[in-house]
Coordinates of C-alpha atoms in Angstrom, one line a residue:
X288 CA -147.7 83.7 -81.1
X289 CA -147.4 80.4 -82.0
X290 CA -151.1 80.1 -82.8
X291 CA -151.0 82.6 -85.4
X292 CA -147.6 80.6 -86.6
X293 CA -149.2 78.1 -87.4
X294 CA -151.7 79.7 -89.2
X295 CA -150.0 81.4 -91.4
X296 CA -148.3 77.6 -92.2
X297 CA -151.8 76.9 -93.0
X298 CA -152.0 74.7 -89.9
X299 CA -154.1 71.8 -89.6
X300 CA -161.5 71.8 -80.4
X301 CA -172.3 74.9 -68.8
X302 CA -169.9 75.2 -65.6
X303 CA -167.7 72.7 -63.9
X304 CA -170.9 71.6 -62.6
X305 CA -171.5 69.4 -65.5
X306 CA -170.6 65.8 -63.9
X307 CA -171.6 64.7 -60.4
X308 CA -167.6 63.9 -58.4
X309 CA -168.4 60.4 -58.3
X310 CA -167.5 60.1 -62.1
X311 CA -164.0 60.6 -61.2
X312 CA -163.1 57.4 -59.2
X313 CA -160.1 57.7 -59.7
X314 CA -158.4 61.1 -60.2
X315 CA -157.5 62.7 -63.2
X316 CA -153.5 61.7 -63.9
X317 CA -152.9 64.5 -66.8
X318 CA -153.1 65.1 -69.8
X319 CA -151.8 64.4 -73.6
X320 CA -151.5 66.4 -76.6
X321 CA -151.6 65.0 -80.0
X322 CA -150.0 66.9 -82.6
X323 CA -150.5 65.6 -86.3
X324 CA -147.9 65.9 -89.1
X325 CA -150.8 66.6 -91.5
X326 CA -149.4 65.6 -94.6
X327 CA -148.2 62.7 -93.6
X328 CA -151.8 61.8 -91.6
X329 CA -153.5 62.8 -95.0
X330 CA -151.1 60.2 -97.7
X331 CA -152.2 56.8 -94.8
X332 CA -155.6 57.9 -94.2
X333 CA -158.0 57.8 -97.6
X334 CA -160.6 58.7 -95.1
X335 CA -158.6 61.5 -93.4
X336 CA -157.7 63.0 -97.0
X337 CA -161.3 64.6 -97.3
X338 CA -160.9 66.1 -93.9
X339 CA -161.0 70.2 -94.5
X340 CA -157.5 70.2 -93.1
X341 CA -156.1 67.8 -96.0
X342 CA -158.0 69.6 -98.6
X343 CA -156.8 73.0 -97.4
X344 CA -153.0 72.0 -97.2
X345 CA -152.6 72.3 -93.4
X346 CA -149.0 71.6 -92.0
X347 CA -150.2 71.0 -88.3
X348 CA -152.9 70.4 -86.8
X349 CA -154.2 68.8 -83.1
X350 CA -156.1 65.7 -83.1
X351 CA -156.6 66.0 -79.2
X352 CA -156.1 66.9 -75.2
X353 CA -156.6 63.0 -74.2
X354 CA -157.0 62.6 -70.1
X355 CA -155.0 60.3 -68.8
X356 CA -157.8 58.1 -66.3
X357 CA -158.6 54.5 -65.6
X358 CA -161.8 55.5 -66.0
X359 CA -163.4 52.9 -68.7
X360 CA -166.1 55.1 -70.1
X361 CA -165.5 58.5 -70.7
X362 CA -168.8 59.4 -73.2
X363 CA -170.5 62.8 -72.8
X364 CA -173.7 64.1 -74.2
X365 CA -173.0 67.6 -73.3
X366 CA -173.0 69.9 -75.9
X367 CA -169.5 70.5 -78.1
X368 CA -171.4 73.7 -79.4
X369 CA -168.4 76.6 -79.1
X370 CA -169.5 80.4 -79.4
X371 CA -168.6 81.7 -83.4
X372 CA -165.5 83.4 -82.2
X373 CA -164.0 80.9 -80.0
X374 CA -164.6 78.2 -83.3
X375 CA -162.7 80.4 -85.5
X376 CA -159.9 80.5 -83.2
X377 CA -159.8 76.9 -82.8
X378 CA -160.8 76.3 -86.3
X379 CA -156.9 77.1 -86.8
X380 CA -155.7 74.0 -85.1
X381 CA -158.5 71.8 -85.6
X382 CA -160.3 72.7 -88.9
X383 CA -163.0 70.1 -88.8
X384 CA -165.5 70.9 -86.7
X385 CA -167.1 67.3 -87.2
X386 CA -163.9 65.6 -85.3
X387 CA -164.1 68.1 -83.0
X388 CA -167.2 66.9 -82.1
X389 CA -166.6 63.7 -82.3
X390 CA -163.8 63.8 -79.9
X391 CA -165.3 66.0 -77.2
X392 CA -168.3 63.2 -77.1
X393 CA -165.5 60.6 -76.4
X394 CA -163.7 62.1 -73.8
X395 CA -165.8 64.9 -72.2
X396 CA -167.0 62.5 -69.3
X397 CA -163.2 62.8 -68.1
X398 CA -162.2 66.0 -68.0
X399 CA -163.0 68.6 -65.4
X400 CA -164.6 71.5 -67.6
X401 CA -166.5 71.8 -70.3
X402 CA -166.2 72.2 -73.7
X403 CA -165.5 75.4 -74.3
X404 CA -163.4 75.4 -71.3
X405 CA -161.5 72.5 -72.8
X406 CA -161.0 73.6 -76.1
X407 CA -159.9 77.0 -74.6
X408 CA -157.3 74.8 -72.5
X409 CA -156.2 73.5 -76.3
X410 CA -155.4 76.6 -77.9
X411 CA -153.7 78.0 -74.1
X412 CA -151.1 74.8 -74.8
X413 CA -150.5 75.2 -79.0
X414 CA -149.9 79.2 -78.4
X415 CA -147.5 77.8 -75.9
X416 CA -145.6 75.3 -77.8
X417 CA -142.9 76.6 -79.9
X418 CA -142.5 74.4 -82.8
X419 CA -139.2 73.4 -85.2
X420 CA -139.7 74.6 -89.1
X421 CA -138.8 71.3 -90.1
X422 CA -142.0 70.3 -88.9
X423 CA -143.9 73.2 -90.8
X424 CA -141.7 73.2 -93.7
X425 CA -142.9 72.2 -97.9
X426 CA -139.8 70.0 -98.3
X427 CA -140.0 66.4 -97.3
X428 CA -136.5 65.6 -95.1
X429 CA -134.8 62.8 -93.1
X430 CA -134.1 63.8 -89.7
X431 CA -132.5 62.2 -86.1
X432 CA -135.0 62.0 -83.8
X433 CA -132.8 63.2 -81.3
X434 CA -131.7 66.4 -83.2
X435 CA -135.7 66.7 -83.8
X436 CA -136.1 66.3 -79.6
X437 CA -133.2 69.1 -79.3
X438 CA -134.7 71.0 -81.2
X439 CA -138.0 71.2 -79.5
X440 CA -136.1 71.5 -76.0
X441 CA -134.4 74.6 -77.2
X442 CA -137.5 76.3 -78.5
X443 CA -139.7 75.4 -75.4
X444 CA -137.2 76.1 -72.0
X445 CA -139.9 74.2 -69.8
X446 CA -140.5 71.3 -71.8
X447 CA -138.4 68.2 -70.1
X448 CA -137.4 65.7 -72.9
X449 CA -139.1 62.9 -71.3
X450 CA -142.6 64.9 -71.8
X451 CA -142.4 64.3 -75.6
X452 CA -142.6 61.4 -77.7
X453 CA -142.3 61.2 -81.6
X454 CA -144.7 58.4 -83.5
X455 CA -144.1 57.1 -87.0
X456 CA -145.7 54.8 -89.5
X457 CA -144.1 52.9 -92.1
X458 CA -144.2 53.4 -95.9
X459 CA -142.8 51.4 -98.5
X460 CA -140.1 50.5 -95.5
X461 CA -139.3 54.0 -94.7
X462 CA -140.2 55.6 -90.8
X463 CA -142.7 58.5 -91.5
X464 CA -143.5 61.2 -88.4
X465 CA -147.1 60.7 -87.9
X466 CA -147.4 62.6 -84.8
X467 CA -145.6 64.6 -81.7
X468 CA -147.6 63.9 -78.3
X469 CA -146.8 65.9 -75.2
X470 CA -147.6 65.0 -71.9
X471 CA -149.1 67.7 -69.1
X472 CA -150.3 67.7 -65.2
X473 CA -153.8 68.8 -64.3
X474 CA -152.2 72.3 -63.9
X475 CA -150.6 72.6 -67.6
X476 CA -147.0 71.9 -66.5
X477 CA -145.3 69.7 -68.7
X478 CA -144.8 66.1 -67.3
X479 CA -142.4 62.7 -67.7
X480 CA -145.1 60.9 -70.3
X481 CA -146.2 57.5 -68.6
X482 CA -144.9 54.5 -70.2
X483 CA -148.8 54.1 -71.9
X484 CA -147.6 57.3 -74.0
X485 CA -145.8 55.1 -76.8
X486 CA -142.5 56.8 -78.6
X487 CA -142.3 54.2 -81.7
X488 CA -140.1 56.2 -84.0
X489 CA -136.7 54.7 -84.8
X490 CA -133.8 56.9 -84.2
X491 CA -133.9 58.2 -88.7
X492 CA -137.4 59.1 -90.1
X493 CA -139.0 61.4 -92.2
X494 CA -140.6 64.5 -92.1
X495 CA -143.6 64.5 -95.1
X496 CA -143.2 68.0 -96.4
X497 CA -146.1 70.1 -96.3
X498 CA -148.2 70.2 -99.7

């Protein structure tokens, strides 16, 4: 699986019961996943760089399942706690258990599980997604970003190229891939991203080798 791909790249998540219907004014639109280009996270963020998945040399690793609501508020103070077993596993796409936290608190109000259910939904979409070795690869490259999009269409036959969008920052005037975000419906299907999913990558960047 892909899961256990990107481990071995080293890669760096009650009932439905849990909040009353008329939290969800307006429904739920989808969903999207971030995907961080770890080394390239780890060089901009000082902060970021003491993160277990820095320190460890992760390639990959998922910084979230955002929901995409009006809602203004989506806070939760149900518990994040994950069984031992279902931590590991998610452990290998999001190593630090304190952002895990942090990011189920932030966005728990919105979804329609819990967490455990969510960050079971997580590792369902990464052992899904087939991923380009560029993106796992030691050496630092320049690449298209549309031979980067082809190359993701090719490895995943359900993904539509306008449910992925590429976002870089810039270093020392140079376009560095940050992150991949793909966009999902409520049911898991891949999606056309709404135009508040931003694609800010010029057409040439670079791909931050892993460490």
């Amino acid at each position: 699986s892909v899961l256990a791909r990107w481990a071995l790249f080293g890669v760096s998540g009650a009932g439905l019961g849990l909040f009353a219907p008329q939290i969800f004014a307006e429904p739920l639109q989808g969903y999207v996943m971030v995907v961080q280009m770890t080394p390239a996270v780890c060089m901009f963020d000082a902060q970021k760089s003491k993160q277990r998945k820095c320190l460890e040399g992760y390639s990959l690793n998922i910084s979230g399942l955002y929901p995409e609501t009006s809602e203004s508020e989506c806070k939760t103070s149900s518990s994040a706690m994950l069984s031992p077993l279902q931590a590991k596993v998610v452990a290998r796409i999001m190593p630090d258990e304190n952002a895990r936290v942090q990011l189920w608190r932030g966005i728990g109000g919105c979804v329609k599980m819990n967490s455990s259910q969510y960050f079971r939904t997580i590792i369902n979409y990464a052992e899904r997604l087939k991923v380009p070795a560029e993106l796992t690869s030691p050496e630092t490259r320049t690449m298209h970003q549309t031979n980067l999009r082809l190359r993701f269409l090719r490895l995943n036959s359900s993904l539509p190229a306008s449910a992925i969008k590429f976002n870089c920052a810039t270093s020392q005037g140079n376009a560095i891939l940050t992150e991949v975000r793909l966009c999902y419906k409520n049911n898991g299907q891949y999606k056309q991203c709404s135009v508040a999913v931003e694609n800010n990558c010029p057409n040439l960047f670079i791909i931050k080798g892993s460490y």
